[in-house]
Short mmCIF file of C-alpha atoms and ligand atoms in Angstrom, two decimals:
data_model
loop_
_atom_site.label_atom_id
_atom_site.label_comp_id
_atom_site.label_asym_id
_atom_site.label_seq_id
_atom_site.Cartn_x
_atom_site.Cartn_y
_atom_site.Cartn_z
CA UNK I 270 38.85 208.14 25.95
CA UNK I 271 42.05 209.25 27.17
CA UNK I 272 44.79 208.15 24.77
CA UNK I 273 47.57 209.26 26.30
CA UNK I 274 46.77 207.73 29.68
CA UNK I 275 45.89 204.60 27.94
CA UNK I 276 49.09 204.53 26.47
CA UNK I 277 51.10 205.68 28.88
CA UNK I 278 49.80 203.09 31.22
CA UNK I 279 50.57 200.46 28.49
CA UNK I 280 54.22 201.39 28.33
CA UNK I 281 54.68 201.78 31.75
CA UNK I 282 53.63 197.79 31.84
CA UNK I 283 55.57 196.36 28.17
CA UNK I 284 58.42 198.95 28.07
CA UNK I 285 60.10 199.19 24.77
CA UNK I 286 57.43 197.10 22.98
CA UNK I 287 57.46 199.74 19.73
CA UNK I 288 55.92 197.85 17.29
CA UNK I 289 53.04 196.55 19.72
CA UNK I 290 52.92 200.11 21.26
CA UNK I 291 52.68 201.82 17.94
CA UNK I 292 50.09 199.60 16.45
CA UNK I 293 47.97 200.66 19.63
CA UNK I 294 48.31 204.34 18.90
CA UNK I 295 46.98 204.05 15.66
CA UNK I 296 43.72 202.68 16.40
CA UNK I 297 43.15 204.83 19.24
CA UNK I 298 43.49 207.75 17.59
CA UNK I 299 41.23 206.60 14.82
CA UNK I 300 38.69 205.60 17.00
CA UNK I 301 38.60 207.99 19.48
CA UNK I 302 35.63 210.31 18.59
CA UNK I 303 33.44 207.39 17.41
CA UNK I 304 34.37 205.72 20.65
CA UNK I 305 33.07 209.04 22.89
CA UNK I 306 29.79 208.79 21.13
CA UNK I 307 28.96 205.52 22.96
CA UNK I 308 29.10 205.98 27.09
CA UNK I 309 28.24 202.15 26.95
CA UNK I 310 32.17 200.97 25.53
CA UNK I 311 33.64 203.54 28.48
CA UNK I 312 31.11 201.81 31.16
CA UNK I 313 32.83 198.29 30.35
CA UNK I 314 36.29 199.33 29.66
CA UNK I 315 36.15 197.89 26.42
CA UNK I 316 39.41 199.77 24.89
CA UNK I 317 41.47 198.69 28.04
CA UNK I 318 40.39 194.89 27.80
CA UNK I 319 40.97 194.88 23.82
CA UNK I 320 44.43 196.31 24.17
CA UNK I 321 45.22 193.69 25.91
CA UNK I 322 45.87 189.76 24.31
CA UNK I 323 43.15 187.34 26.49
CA UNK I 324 46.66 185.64 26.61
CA UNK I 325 49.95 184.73 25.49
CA UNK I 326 51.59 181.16 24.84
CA UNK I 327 55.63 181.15 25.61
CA UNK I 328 57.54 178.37 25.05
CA UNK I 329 60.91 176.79 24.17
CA UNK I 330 61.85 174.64 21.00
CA UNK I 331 64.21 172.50 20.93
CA UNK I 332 65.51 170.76 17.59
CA UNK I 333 68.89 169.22 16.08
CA UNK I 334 70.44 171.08 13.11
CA UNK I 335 71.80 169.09 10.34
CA UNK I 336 75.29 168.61 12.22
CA UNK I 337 74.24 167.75 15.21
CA UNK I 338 74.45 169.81 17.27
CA UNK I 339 70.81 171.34 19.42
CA UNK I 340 69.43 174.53 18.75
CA UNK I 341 66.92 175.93 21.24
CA UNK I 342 64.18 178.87 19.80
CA UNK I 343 62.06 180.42 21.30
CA UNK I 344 58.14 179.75 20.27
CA UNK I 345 54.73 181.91 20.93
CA UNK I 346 50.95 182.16 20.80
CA UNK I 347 48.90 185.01 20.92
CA UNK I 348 45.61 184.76 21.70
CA UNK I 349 44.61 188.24 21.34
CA UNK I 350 41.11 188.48 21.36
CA UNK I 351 38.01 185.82 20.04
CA UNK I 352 35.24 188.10 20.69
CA UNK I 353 33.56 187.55 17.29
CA UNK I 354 35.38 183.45 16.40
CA UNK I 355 37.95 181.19 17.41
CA UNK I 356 41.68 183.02 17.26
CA UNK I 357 43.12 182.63 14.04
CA UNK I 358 45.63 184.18 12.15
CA UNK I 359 49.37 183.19 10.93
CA UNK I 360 52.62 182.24 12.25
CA UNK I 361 56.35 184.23 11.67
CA UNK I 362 59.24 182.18 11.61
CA UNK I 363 61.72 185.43 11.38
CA UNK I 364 65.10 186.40 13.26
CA UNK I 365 63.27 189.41 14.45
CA UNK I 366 60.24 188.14 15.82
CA UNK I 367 59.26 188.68 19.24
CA UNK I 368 56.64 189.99 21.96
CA UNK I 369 56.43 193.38 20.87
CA UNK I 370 56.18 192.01 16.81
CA UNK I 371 53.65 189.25 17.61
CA UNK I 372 51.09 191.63 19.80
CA UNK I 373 51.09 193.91 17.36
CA UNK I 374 50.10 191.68 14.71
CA UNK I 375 47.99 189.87 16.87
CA UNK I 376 46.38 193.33 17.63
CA UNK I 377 45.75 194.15 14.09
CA UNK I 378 44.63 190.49 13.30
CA UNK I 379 41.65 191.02 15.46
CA UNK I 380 40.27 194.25 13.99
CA UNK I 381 40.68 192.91 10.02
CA UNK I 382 39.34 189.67 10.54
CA UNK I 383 36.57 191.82 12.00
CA UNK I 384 36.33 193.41 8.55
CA UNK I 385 36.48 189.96 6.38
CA UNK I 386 33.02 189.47 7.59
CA UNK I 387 33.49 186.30 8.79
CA UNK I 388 33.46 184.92 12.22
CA UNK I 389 36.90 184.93 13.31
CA UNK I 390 38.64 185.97 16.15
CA UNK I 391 42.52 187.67 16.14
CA UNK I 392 45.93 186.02 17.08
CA UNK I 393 49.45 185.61 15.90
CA UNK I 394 52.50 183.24 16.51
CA UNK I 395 56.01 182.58 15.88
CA UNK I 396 59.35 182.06 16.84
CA UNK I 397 62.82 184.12 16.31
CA UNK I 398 64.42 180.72 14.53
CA UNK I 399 65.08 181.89 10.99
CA UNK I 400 64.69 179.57 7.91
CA UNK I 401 67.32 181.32 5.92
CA UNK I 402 69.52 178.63 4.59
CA UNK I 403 68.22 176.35 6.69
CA UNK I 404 67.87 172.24 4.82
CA UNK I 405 64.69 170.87 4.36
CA UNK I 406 65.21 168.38 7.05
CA UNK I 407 66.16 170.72 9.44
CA UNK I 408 62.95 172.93 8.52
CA UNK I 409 60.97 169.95 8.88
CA UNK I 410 62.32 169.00 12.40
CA UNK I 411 62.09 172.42 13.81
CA UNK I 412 58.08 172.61 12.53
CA UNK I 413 57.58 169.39 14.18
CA UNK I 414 59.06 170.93 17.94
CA UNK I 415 57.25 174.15 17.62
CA UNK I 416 53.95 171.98 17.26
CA UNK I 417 54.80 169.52 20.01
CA UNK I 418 54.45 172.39 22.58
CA UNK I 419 51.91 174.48 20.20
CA UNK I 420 49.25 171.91 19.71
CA UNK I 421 47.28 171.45 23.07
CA UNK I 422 46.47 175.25 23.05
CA UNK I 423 44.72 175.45 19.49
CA UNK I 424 41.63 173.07 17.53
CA UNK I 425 39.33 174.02 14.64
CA UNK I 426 36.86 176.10 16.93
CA UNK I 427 39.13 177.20 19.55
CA UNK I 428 42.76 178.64 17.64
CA UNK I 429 43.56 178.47 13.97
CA UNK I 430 46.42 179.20 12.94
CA UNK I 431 47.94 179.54 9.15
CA UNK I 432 50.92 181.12 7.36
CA UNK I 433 52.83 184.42 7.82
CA UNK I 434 56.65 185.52 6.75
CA UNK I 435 58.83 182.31 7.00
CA UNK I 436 55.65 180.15 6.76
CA UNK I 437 54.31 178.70 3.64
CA UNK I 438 52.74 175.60 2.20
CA UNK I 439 55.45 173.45 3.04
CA UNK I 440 56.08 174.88 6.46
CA UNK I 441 52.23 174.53 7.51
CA UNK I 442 52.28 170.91 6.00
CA UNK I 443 54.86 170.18 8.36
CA UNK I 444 53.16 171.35 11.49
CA UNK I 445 50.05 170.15 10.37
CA UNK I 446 51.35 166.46 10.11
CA UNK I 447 52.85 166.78 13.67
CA UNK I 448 49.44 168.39 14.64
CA UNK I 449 47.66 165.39 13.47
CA UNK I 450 49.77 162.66 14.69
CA UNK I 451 49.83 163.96 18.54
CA UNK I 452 46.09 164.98 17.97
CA UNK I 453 44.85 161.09 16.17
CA UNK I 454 42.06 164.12 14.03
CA UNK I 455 41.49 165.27 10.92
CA UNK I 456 40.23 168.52 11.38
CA UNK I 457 40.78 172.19 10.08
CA UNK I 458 43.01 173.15 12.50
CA UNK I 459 45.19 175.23 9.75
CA UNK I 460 44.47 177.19 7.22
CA UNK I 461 46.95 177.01 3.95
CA UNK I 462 47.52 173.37 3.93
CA UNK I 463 47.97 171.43 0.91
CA UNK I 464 45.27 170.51 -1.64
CA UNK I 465 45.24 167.06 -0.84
CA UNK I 466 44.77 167.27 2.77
CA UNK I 467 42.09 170.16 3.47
CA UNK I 468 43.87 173.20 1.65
CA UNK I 469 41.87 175.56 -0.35
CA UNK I 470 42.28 176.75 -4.16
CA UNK I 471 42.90 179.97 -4.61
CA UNK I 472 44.45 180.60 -0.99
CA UNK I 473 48.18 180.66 -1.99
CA UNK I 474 47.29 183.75 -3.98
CA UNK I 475 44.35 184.93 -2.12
CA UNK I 476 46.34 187.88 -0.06
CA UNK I 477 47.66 189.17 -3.27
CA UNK I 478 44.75 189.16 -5.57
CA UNK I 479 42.62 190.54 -2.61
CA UNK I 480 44.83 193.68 -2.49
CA UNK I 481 44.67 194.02 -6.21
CA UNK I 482 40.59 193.89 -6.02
CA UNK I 483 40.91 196.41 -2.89
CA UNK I 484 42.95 198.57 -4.83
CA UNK I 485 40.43 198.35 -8.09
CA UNK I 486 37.74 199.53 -5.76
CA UNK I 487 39.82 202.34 -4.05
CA UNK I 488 40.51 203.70 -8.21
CA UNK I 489 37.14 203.33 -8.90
CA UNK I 490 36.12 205.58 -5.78
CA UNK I 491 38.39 208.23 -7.17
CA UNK I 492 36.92 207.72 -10.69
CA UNK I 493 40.64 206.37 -11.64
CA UNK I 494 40.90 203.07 -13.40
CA UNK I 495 44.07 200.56 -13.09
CA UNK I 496 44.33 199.30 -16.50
CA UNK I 497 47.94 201.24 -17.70
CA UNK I 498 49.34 202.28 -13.69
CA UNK I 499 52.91 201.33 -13.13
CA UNK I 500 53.21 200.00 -9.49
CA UNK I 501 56.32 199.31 -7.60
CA UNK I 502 56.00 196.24 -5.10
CA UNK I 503 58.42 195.47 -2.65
CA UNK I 504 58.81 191.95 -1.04
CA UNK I 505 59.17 189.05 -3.32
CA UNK I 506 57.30 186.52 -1.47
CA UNK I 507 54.02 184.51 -1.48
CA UNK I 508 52.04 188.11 -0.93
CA UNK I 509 54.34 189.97 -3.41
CA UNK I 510 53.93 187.24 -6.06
CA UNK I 511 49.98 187.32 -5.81
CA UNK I 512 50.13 190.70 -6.21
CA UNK I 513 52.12 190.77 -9.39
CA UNK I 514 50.36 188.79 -10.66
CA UNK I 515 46.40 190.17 -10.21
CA UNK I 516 48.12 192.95 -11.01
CA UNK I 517 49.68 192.05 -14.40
CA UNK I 518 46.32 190.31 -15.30
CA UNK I 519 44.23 193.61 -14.57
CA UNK I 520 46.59 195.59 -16.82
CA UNK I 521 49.05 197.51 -14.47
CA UNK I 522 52.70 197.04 -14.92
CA UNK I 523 55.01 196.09 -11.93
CA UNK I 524 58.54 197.50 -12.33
CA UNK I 525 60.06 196.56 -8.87
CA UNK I 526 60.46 193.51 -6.54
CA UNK I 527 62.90 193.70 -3.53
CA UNK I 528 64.10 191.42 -0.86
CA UNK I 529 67.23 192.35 1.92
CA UNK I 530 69.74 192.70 -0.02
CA UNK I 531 68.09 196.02 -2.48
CA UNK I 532 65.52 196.13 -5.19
CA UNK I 533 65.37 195.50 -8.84
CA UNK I 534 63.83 197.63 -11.18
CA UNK I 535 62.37 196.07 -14.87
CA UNK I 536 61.34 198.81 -16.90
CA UNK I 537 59.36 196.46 -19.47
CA UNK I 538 57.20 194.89 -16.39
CA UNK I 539 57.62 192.06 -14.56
CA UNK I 540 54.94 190.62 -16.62
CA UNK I 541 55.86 187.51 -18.42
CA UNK I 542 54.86 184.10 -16.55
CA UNK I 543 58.84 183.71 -16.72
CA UNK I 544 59.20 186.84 -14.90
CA UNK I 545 56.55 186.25 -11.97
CA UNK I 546 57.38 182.23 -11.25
CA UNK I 547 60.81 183.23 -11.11
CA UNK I 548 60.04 185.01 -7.98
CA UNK I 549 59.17 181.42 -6.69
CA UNK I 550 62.17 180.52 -7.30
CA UNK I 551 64.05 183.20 -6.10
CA UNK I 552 62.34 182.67 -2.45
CA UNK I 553 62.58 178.60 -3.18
CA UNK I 554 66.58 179.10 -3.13
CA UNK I 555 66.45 180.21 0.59
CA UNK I 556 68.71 182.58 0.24
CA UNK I 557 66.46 185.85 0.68
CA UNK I 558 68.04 187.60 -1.90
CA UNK I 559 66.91 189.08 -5.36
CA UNK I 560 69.83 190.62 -6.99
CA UNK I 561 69.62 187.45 -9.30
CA UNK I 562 66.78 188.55 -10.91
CA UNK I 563 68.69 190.89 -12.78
CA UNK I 564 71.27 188.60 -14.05
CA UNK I 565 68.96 186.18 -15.01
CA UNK I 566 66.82 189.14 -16.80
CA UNK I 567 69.37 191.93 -17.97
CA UNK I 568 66.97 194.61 -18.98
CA UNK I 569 66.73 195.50 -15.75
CA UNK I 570 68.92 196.79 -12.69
CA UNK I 571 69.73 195.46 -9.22
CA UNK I 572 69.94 198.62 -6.80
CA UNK I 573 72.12 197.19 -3.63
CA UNK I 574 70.38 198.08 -0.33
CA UNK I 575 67.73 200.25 -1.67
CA UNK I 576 64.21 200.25 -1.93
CA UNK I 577 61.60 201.42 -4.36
CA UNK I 578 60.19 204.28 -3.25
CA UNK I 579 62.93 206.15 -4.74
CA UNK I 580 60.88 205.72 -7.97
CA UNK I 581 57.84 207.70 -10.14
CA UNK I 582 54.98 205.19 -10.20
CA UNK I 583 51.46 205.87 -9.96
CA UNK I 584 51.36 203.13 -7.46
CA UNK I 585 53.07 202.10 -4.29
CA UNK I 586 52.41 198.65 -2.51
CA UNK I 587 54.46 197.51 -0.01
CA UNK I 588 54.31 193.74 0.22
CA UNK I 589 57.58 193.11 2.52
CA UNK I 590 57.19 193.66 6.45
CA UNK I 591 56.19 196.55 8.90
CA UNK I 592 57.61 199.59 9.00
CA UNK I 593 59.34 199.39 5.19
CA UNK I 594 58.42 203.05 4.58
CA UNK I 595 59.52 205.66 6.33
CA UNK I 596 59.00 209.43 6.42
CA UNK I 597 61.45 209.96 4.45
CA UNK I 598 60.66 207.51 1.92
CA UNK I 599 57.00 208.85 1.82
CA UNK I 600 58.26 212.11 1.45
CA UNK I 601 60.13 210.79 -2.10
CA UNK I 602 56.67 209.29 -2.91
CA UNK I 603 54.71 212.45 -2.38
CA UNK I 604 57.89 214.39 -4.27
CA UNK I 605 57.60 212.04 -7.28
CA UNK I 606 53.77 212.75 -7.42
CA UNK I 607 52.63 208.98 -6.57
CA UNK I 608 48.84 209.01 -5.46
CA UNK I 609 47.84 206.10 -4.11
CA UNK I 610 49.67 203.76 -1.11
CA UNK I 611 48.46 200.22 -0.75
CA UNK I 612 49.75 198.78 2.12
CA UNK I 613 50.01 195.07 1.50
CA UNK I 614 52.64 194.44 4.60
CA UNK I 615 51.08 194.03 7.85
CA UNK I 616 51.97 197.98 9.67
CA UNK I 617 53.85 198.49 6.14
CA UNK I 618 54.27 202.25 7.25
CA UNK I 619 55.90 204.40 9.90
CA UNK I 620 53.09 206.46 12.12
CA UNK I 621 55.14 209.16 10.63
CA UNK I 622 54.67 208.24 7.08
CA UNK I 623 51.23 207.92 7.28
CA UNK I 624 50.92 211.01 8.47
CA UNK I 625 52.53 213.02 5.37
CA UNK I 626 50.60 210.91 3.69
CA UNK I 627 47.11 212.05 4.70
CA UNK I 628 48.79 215.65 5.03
CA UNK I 629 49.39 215.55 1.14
CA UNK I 630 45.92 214.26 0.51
CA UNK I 631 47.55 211.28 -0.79
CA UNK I 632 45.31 208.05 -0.66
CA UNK I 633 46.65 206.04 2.09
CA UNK I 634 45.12 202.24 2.55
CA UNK I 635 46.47 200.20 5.23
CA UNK I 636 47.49 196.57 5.51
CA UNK I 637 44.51 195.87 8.05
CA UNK I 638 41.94 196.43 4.97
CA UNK I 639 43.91 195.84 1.77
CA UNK I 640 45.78 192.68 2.85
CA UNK I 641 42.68 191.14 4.32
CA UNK I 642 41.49 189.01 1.17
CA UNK I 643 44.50 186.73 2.93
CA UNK I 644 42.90 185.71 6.02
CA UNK I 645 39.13 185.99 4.46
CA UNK I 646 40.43 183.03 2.79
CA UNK I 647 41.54 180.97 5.14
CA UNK I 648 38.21 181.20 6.93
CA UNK I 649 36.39 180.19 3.53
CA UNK I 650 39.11 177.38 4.10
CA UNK I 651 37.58 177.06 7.38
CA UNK I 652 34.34 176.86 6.15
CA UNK I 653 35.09 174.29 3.58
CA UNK I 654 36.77 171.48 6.06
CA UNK I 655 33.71 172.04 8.27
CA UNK I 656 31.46 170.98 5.46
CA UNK I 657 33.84 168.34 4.26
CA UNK I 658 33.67 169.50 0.93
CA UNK I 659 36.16 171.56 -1.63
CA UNK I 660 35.17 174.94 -3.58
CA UNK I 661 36.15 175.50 -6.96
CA UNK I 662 38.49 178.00 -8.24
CA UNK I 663 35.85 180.60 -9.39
CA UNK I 664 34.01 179.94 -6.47
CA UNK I 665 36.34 180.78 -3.82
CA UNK I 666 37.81 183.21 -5.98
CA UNK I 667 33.58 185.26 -6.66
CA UNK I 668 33.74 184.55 -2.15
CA UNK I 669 37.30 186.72 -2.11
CA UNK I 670 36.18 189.27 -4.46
CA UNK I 671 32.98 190.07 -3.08
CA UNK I 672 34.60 190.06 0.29
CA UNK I 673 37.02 192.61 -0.91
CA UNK I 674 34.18 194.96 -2.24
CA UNK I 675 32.39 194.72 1.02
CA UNK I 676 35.70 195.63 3.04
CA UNK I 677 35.55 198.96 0.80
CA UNK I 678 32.65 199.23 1.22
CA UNK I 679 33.45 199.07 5.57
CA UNK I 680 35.73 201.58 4.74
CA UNK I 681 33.99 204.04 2.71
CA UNK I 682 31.42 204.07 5.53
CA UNK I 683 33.69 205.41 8.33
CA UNK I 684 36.22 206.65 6.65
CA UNK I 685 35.03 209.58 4.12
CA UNK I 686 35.97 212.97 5.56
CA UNK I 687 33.57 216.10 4.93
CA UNK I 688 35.48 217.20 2.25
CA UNK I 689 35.10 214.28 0.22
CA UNK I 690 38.63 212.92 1.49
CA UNK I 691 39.02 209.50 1.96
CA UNK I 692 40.61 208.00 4.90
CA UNK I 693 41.00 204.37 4.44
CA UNK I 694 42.99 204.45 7.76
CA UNK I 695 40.29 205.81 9.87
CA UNK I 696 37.52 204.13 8.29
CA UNK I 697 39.31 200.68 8.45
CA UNK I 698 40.10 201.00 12.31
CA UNK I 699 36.36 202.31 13.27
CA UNK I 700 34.76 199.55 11.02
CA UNK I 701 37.09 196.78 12.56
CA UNK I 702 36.81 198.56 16.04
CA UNK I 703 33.00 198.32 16.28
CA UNK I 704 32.16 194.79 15.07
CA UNK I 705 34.52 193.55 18.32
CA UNK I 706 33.53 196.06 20.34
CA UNK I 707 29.85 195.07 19.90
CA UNK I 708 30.49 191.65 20.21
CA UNK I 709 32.05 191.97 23.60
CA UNK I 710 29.74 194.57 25.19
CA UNK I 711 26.97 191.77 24.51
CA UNK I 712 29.00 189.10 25.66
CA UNK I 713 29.71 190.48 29.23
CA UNK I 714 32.14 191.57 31.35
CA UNK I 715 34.91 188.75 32.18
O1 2IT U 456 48.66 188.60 8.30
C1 2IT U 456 47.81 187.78 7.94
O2 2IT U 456 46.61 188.09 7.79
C2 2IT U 456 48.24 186.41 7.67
N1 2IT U 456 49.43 186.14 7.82
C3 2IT U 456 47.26 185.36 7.28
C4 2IT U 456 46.61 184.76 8.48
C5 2IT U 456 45.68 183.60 8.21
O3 2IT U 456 45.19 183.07 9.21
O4 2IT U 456 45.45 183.22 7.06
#
C-alpha cells in the first residue's frame, strides 16, 4: 500500500477536507503492514473503494423561524460503506458541520460498527443549522424539513440513522414522527427514539457506560483497577453525562465538565445525583454553556475558555468533539504524569497528540473502540423492533457489557506491540479494517 499516493490522490480530489483527510491517514497507517500481508485486498483495490463513501445525500432545508421569517440549511447523508449491514450511524445538527466533518465520521462509523460485532454498516448525517437557542417549535419544524428530503433514501434494512451532537431524544422523536407520517410504517428506522414508540432502555446512557466498561478492561490489562482514579471529562452532554455517571458508580471521581465557554473544576467530585442531572439541565437550557455549574455549586471553579487537560488526573476522557486535544494539551497530560487517554469524542485527538502519546508510552484508546458501546446499542435497538419485543434494563445493559469486553478483546488482538505495549489505536483500526475488508472481498467487485 502506498499511503502517500493514496492520500495524495484523495486531496488532489476533496481539497481542504482536514478532518475527512486526517481520519484517512490514521487508518492507513495502522493498517498498512497487516494490509501487505494479503495480495488479495491490493488485487481488488479494497483500500481505494473503502476510502471512498458508496455515496453522499446533499440537500437543502427549508423552515420558518419563530418570526417569520425562512431559513434555508443545508442537510446531508453519508452512505459510507454497508459492506457488513444496512448504513447506520447518527446525525450532527452543529454550526460546523460539513463534507469534510460528516466523511470523516462516516469513515470511522464504518470501521467501529465493524468492531460492535453486529451487522451494521457505516454512515453519518447532518446539517450546519445550529440548535443553540433555538425554541422548541422552531426545533421541531426544522426536524420535520430535514426528514421531508431525508426519508426516501433510508428504511430499517437499508439506512438507520440515530443521534449525534445536536441530536437527542427529542430531536430523533421529531424526525421520526415526520418519518412515519410520509412513510404510513412503523418500523425501526431510528435508533434512540422514545420508550413508548420503539426506543431502547439503557440507550440514552449506553455510549457513556460503554466507555466506562472499555476503560475497566483497558485497567485491568495493565493490572490497574478504577475504583479511587480521578478523571477529568470534557463535554457536558448526553455522552459526558453517561460517563459520569458509570464512572461515579464504579468508584472514580470526575472533577471536570466543560462546554464552549471553559471548564469547571469540582474538587469533591461531581458525584452527587444533584451534581450529574444538573448537567441535564445545563444542556436542557440551550444555551451551551457551563459556567453555571459553579454558581449553582460554589466549591468549585469556572475556568473561562479553558479546558481540562491543564489538570493532574489519573484519567483523561474527552467526551466533547474531534480534535479537543491538541499537542500541546497532550504534552500538559504527559507533564502532569496522566496514564491513560480515553477518547470518548469521535477523532477526540490531534494526529499530533496521539502521537506524543504513544511516544510517552502513554495508553492511548480511541473514540472508534471506546465510544462504541453507543452505536452497539442502537443495533440491539435494531434488533429489538425487528422482533417486536422490548429488553429489560439488565438485559440490554449484560448485551453492552459483554460487547464492550469483546471490543477489548478486538483490540488486544491486533494491537499488543512486542514489547508488551499496547496500542489500542492500531489494534482498533486493523480489527475494524479486516471485518469490512473481508466482507467486501467476498462480496465482489462493484
Ligand atoms: O458516533 C456515534 O457512534 C453515534 N453518534 C451513534 C450512532 C448510532 O447510530 O447510534
Amino acid at each position: 500500500m502506498n499511503v502517500d499516493k493514496i492520500l495524495a490522490n484523495l486531496e488532489a480530489k476533496h481539497p481542504g477536507e482536514l478532518e475527512y483527510l486526517q481520519a484517512v491517514r490514521e487508518v492507513l497507517l495502522s493498517v498498512k503492514d497487516e494490509y501487505n500481508k494479503h495480495p488479495e485486498f491490493e488485487q481488488a483495490r479494497i483500500i481505494e473503494r473503502m476510502v471512498e463513501p458508496d455515496r453522499i445525500y446533499t440537500f437543502r432545508v427549508t423552515w420558518i423561524d419563530d418570526n417569520g421569517e425562512v431559513q434555508v440549511n443545508q442537510g446531508y447523508r453519508v452512505q459510507f460503506n454497508n459492506a457488513i449491514g444496512p448504513y447506520k450511524g447518527g446525525i450532527r445538527f452543529h454550526a460546523s458541520v460539513n463534507l469534510s466533518i460528516l466523511k470523516f465520521l462516516g469513515f470511522e462509523q464504518t470501521f467501529k460498527n465493524a468492531l460492535t460485532t453486529l451487522p451494521m454498516g457505516g454512515a453519518k448525517g447532518g446539517s450546519d443549522f445550529s440548535p443553540r437557542g433555538k425554541s422548541d417549535a422552531e426545533i421541531m419544524r426544522f426536524c420535520q424539513a430535514f426528514m421531508l428530503e431525508l426519508w426516501r433514501n433510508i428504511g430499517p434494512d437499508k439506512d438507520v440513522p440515530a443521534g449525534d451532537i445536536g441530536v437527542g431524544g427529542r430531536e430523533v422523536g421529531y424526525m421520526y414522527g415526520m418519518y412515519k407520517k410520509l412513510t404510513h410504517e412503523c418500523t425501526g428506522t431510528m435508533t434512540g427514539k422514545g420508550l413508548e414508540f420503539g426506543g431502547s432502555l439503557i440507550r440514552p446512557e449506553a455510549t457513556g457506560f460503554g466507555a466506562l466498561y472499555f476503560v475497566e478492561e483497558l485497567l485491568k490489562d495493565q493490572g490497574d483497577d478504577i475504583k479511587g482514579k480521578t478523571i477529568a471529562v470534557s463535554g457536558f452532554g448526553n455522552v459526558a453525562w453517561g460517563a459520569v455517571t458509570k464512572a461515579t458508580q464504579l468508584g472514580a471521581k470526575v472533577v471536570t465538565i466543560s462546554g464552549p465557554d471553559g471548564y469547571v473544576y469540582d474538587p469533591d467530585g461531581i458525584n452527587t445525583p444533584e451534581k450529574i442531572n444538573y448537567m441535564l439541565e445545563l444542556r436542557a437550557s440551550g444555551n451551551d454553556i457551563v459556567a453555571p455549574y459553579a454558581e449553582k455549586f460554589p466549591n468549585s471553579t469556572f475556568y473561562p475558555g479553558r479546558r481540562p487537560w491543564e489538570l493532574k488526573v489519573d484519567i483523561a476522557m474527552p467526551c466533547a468533539t474531534q480534535n479537543e486535544v491538541s499537542r500541546d494539551d497532550a504534552q500538559h497530560l504527559a507533564d502532569n504524569g496522566v496514564k491513560y487517554v480515553a477518547e470518548v469524542s469521535n477523532m477526540g485527538c490531534t494526529a499530533e497528540a496521539i502521537d506524543l502519546f504513544i511516544e510517552k508510552r502513554m495508553i492511548y484508546a480511541p473514540g472508534k473502540a471506546v465510544n462504541a458501546g453507543g452505536v452497539a446499542t442502537s443495533g440491539l435497538e435494531m434488533t429489538q423492533n425487528a422482533q417486536h419485543i422490548y429488553w429489560s434494563e439488565q438485559e440490554v445493559d449484560a448485551r453492552l457489557h459483554t460487547i464492550m469486553r469483546d471490543i477489548h478483546e478486538q483490540c488486544v488482538k491486533y494491537g499488543r506491540e512486542d514489547d508488551g505495549y499496547m496500542n489500542y489505536m492500531k489494534g482498533a483500526n486493523i480489527a475494524g479494517f479486516m471485518k469490512v475488508a473481508n466482507a467486501m472481498l467476498a462480496q465482489g467487485i462493484y
